[in-house]
mmCIF file of C-alpha atoms in Angstrom:
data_model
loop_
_atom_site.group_PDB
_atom_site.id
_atom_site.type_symbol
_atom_site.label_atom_id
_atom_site.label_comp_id
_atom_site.label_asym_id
_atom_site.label_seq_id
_atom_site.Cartn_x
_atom_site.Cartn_y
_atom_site.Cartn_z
ATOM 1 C CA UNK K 244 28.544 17.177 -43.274
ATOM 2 C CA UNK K 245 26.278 20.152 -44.374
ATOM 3 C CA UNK K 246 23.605 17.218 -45.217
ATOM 4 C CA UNK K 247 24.046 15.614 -41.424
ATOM 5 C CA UNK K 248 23.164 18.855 -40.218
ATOM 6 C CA UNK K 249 20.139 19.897 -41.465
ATOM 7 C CA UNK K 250 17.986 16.785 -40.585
ATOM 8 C CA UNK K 251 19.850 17.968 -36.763
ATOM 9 C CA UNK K 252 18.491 21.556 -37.047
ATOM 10 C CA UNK K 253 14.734 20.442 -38.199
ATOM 11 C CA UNK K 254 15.048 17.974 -35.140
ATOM 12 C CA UNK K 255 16.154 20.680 -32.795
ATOM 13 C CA UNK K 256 14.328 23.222 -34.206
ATOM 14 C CA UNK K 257 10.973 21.249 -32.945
ATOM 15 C CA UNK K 258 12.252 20.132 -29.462
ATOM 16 C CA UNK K 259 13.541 22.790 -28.357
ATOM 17 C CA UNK K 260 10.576 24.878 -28.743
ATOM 18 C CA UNK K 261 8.741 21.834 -27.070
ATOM 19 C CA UNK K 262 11.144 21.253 -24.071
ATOM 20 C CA UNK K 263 10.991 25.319 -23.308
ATOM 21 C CA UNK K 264 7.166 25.267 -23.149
ATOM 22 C CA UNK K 265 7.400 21.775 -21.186
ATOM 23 C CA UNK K 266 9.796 24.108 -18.681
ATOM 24 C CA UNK K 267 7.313 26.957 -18.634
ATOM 25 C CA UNK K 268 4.096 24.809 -17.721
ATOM 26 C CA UNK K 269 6.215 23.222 -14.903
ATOM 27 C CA UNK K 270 7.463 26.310 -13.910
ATOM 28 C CA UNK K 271 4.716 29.220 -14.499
ATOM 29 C CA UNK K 272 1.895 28.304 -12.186
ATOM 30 C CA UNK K 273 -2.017 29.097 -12.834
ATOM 31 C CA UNK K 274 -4.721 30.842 -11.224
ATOM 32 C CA UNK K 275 -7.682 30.139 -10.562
ATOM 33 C CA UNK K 276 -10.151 33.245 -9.372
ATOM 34 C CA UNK K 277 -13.927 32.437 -8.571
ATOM 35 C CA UNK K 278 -16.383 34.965 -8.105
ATOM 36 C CA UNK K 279 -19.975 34.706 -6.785
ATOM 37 C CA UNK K 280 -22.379 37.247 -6.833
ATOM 38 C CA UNK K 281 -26.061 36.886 -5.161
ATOM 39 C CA UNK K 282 -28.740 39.473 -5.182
ATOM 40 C CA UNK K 283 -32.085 40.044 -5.079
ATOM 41 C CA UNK K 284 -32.457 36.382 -6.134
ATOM 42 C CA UNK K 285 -30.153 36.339 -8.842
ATOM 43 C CA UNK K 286 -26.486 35.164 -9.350
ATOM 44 C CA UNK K 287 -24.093 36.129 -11.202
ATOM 45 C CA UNK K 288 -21.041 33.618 -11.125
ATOM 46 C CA UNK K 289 -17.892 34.435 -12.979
ATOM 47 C CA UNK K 290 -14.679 32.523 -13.359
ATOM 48 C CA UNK K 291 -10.868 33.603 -14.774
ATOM 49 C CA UNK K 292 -7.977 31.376 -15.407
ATOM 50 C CA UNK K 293 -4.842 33.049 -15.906
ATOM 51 C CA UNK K 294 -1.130 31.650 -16.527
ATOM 52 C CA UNK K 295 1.376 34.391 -16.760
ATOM 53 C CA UNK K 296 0.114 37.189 -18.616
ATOM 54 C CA UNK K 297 -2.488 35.474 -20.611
ATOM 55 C CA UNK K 298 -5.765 34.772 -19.194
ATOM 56 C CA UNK K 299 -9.594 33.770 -20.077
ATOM 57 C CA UNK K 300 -12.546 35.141 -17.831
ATOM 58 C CA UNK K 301 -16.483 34.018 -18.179
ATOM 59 C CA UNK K 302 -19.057 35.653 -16.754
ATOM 60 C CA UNK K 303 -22.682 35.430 -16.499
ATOM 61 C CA UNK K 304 -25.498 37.655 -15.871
ATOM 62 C CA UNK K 305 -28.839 38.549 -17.244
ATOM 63 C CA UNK K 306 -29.097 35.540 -19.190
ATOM 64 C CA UNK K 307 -25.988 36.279 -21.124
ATOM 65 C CA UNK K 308 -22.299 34.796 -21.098
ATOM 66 C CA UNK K 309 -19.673 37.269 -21.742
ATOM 67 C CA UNK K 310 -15.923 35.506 -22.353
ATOM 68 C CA UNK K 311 -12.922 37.519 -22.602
ATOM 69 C CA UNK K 312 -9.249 36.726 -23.850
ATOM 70 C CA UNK K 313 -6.589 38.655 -21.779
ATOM 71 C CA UNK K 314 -3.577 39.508 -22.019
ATOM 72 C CA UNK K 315 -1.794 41.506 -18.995
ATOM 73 C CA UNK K 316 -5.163 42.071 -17.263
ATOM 74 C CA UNK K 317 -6.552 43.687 -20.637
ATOM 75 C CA UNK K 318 -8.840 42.196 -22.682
ATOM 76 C CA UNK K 319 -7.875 41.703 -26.077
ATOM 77 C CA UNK K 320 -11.318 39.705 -27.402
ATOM 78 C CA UNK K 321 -14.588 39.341 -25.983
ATOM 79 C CA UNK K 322 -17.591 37.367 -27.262
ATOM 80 C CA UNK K 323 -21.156 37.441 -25.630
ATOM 81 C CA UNK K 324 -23.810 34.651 -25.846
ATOM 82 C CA UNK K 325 -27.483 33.781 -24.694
ATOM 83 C CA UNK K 326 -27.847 31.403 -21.919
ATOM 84 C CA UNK K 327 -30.965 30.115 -23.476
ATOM 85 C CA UNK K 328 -31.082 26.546 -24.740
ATOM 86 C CA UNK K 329 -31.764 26.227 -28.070
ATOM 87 C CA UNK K 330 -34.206 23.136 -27.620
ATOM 88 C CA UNK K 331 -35.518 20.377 -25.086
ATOM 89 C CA UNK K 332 -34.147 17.428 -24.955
ATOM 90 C CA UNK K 333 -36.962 14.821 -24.789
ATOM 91 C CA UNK K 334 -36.503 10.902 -23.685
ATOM 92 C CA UNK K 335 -38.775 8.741 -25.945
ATOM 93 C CA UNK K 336 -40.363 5.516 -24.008
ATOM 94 C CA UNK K 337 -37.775 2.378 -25.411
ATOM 95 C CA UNK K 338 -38.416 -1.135 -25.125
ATOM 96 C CA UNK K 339 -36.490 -2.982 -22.871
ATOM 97 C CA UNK K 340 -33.497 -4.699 -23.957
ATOM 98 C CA UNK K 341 -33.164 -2.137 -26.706
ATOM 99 C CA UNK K 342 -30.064 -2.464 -28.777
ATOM 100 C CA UNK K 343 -26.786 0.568 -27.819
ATOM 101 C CA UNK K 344 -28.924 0.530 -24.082
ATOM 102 C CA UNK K 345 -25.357 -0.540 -21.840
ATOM 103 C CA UNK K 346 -26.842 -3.057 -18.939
ATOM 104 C CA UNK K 347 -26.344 -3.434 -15.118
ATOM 105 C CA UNK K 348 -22.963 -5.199 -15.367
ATOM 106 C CA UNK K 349 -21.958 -2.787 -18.057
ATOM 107 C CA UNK K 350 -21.908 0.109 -15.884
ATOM 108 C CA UNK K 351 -21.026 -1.317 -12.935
ATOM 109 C CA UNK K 352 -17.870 -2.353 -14.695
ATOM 110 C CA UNK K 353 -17.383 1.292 -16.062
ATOM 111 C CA UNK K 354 -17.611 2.974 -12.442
ATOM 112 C CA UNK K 355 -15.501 0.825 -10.654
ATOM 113 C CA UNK K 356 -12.724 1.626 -13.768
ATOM 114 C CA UNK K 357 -13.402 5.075 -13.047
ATOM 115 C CA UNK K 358 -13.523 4.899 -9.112
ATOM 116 C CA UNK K 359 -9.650 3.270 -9.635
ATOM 117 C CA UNK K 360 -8.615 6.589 -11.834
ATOM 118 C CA UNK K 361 -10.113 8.652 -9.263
ATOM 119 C CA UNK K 362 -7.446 7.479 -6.857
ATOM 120 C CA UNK K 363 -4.757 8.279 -8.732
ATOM 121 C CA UNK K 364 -6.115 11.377 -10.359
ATOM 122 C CA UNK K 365 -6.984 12.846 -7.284
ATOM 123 C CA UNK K 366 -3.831 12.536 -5.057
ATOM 124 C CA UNK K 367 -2.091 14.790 -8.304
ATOM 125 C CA UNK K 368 -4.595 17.427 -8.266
ATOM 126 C CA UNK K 369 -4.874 17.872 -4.915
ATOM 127 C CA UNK K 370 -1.176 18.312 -4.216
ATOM 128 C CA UNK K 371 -0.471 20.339 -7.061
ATOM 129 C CA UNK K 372 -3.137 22.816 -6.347
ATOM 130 C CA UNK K 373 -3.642 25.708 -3.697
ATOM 131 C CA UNK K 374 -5.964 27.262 -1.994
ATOM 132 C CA UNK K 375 -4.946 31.005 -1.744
ATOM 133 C CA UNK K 376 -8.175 33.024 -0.073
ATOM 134 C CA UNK K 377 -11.512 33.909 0.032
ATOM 135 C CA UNK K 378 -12.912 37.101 0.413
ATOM 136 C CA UNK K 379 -15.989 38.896 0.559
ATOM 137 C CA UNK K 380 -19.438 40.537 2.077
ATOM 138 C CA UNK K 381 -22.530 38.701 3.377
ATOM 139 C CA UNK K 382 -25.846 40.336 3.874
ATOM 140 C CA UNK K 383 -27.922 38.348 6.090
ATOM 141 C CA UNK K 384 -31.432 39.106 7.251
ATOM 142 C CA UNK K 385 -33.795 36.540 8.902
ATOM 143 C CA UNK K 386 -36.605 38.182 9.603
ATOM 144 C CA UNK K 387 -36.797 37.584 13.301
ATOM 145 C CA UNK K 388 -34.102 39.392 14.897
ATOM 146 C CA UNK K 389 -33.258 37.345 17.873
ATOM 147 C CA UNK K 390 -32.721 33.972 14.842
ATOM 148 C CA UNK K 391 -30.213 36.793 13.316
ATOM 149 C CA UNK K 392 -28.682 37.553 15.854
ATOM 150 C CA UNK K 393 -28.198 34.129 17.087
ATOM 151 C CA UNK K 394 -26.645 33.202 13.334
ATOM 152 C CA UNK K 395 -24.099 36.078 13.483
ATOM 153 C CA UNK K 396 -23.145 35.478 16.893
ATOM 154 C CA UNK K 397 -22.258 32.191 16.109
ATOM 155 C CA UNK K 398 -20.373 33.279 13.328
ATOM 156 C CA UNK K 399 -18.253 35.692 15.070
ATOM 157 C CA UNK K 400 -17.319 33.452 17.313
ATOM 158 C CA UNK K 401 -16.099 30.972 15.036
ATOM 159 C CA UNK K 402 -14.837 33.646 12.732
ATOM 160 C CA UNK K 403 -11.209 33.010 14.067
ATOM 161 C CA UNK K 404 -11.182 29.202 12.655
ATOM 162 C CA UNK K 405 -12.636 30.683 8.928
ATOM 163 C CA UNK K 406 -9.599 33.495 9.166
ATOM 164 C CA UNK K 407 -6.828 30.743 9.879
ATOM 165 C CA UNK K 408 -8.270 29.053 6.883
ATOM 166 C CA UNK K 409 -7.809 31.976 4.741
ATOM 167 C CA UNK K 410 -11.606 32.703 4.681
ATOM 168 C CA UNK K 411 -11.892 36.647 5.590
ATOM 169 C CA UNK K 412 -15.834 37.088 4.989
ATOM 170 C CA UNK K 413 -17.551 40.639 6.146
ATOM 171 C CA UNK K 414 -20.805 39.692 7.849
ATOM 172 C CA UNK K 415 -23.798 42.436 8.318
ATOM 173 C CA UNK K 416 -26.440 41.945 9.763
ATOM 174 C CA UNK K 417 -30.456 43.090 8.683
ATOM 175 C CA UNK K 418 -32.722 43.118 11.953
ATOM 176 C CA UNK K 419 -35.749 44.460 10.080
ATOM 177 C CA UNK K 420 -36.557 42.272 7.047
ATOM 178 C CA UNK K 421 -35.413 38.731 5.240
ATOM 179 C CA UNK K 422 -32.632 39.346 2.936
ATOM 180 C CA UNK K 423 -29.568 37.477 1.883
ATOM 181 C CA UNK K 424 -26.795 39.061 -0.533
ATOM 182 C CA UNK K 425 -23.492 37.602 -1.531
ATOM 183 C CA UNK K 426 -20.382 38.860 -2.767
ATOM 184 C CA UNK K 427 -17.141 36.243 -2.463
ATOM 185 C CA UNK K 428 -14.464 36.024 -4.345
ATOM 186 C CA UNK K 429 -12.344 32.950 -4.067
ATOM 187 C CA UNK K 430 -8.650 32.502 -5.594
ATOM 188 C CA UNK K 431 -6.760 28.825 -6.347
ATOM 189 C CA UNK K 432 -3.055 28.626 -7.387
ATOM 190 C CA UNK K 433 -2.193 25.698 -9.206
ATOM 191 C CA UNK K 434 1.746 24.997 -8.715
ATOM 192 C CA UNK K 435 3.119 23.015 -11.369
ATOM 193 C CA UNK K 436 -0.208 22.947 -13.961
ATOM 194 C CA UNK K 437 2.415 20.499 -16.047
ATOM 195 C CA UNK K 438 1.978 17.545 -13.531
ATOM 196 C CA UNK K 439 -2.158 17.745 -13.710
ATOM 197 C CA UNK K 440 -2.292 18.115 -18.068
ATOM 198 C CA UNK K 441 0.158 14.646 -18.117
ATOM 199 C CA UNK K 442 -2.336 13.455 -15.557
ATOM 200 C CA UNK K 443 -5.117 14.543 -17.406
ATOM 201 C CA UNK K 444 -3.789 12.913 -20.506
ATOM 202 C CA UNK K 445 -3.349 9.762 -18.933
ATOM 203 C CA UNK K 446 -7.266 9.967 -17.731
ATOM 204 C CA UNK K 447 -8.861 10.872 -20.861
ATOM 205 C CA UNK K 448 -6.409 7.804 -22.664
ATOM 206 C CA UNK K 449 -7.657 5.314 -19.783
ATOM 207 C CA UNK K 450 -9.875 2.045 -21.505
ATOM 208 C CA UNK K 451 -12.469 3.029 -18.962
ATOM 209 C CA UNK K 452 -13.053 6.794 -20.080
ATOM 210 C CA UNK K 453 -13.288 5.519 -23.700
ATOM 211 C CA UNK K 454 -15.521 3.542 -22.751
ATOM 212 C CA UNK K 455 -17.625 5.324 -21.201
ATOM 213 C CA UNK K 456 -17.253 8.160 -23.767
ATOM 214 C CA UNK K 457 -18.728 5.269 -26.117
ATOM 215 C CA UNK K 458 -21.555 4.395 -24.198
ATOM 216 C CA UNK K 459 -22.335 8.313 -23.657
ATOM 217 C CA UNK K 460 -22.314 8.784 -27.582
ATOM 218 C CA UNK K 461 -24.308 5.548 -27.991
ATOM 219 C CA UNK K 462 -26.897 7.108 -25.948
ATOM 220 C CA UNK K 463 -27.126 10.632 -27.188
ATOM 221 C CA UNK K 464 -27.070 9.271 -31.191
ATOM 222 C CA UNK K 465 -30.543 7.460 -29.578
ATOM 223 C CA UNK K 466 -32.303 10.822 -28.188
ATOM 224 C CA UNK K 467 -33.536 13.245 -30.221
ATOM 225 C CA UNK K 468 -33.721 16.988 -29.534
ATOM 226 C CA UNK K 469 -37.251 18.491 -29.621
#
């Protein structure tokens, strides 16, 4: 008996632990928080994906990527890198009908593949996902002031339609000069984040992204990097 049971225990032992975190992806959802900065010509995007009290957030600015690990809302690693490619990727002139180069009816044959997983990729991610709201402050100067005022008028008067979307964006206006400034942040919920990774699965498993995962590895062994 003891021997029938311990074969049962390793079984259980490894789906249970599976089946719980199944549960928990189902349940748990994930969000999805956006964040655009723009000024004085620069941007500084930053994006943070969290799913119950762990998260990940990216950043950049300056010409430097800073990603941090969180855990309730602290950050518990961090690691900063350059933005800077390391070299440039340079096309040499080939012959044609080189050998690895896919033809015409190659890729037409991948895209349509593709254009059939988009249709039932799609549908899933769209219904499992959220949009929450979008906040933030706009800056806007034209230059002229009659074109500004023009812009924001017709944005206050459509600013009712934008609010009953969920869009709640602080508009001032600059009569004197030409400036434009930017500061939204945008947040996504994604309901059951199981339903999209099975999807997801499925995708990447698909004949058509193989092979078109082949043909984009067939190509890159073929350029070199200056």
């Amino acid at each position: 008996m003891d021997e029938l049971l311990i074969p049962v225990f390793v079984l259980a032992s490894i789906i249970v632990p599976l089946l719980a975190l199944a549960l928990i992806l189902y349940a748990v959802p994930v969000r999805v928080t956006f964040r655009l900065v723009f000024r004085d010509g620069h941007q500084e995007p930053a994006l943070a994906v969290s799913w119950s009290v762990f998260g990940i957030r990216t950043s950049h600015a300056e010409g430097m990527t800073v990603t941090d690990v969180l855990v309730a809302n602290h950050a518990v690693f961090s690691r900063t890198g350059s933005m800077q490619t390391r070299g440039t990727r340079h096309i040499p002139d080939q012959p044609a009908g080189l050998a690895g180069t896919p033809d015409a009816g190659e890729i037409v044959h991948i895209m349509q593949g593709i254009m059939e997983l988009a249709g039932s990729f799609g549908p899933v991610f769209w219904r499992e996902c959220r949009f929450e709201e979008a906040r933030g402050r706009v800056t806007l100067g034209l230059g002229d002031p009659v074109l500004t005022g023009e812009c924001c008028g017709m944005y206050w008067a459509s600013r009712f339609i934008l609010e009953a979307s969920r869009i709640y964006l602080e508009l001032e206006p600059v009569f004197d000069r030409e400036i434009l400034e930017l500061d939204i942040t945008a947040k996504m919920k994604v309901r059951r984040p199981l339903r999209i990774l099975i999807a997801g699965v499925q995708l990447a498993r698909h004949p058509a992204i193989q092979e078109a995962m082949r043909v984009m590895k067939r190509q890159s062994r073929r350029v070199p990097v200056l």
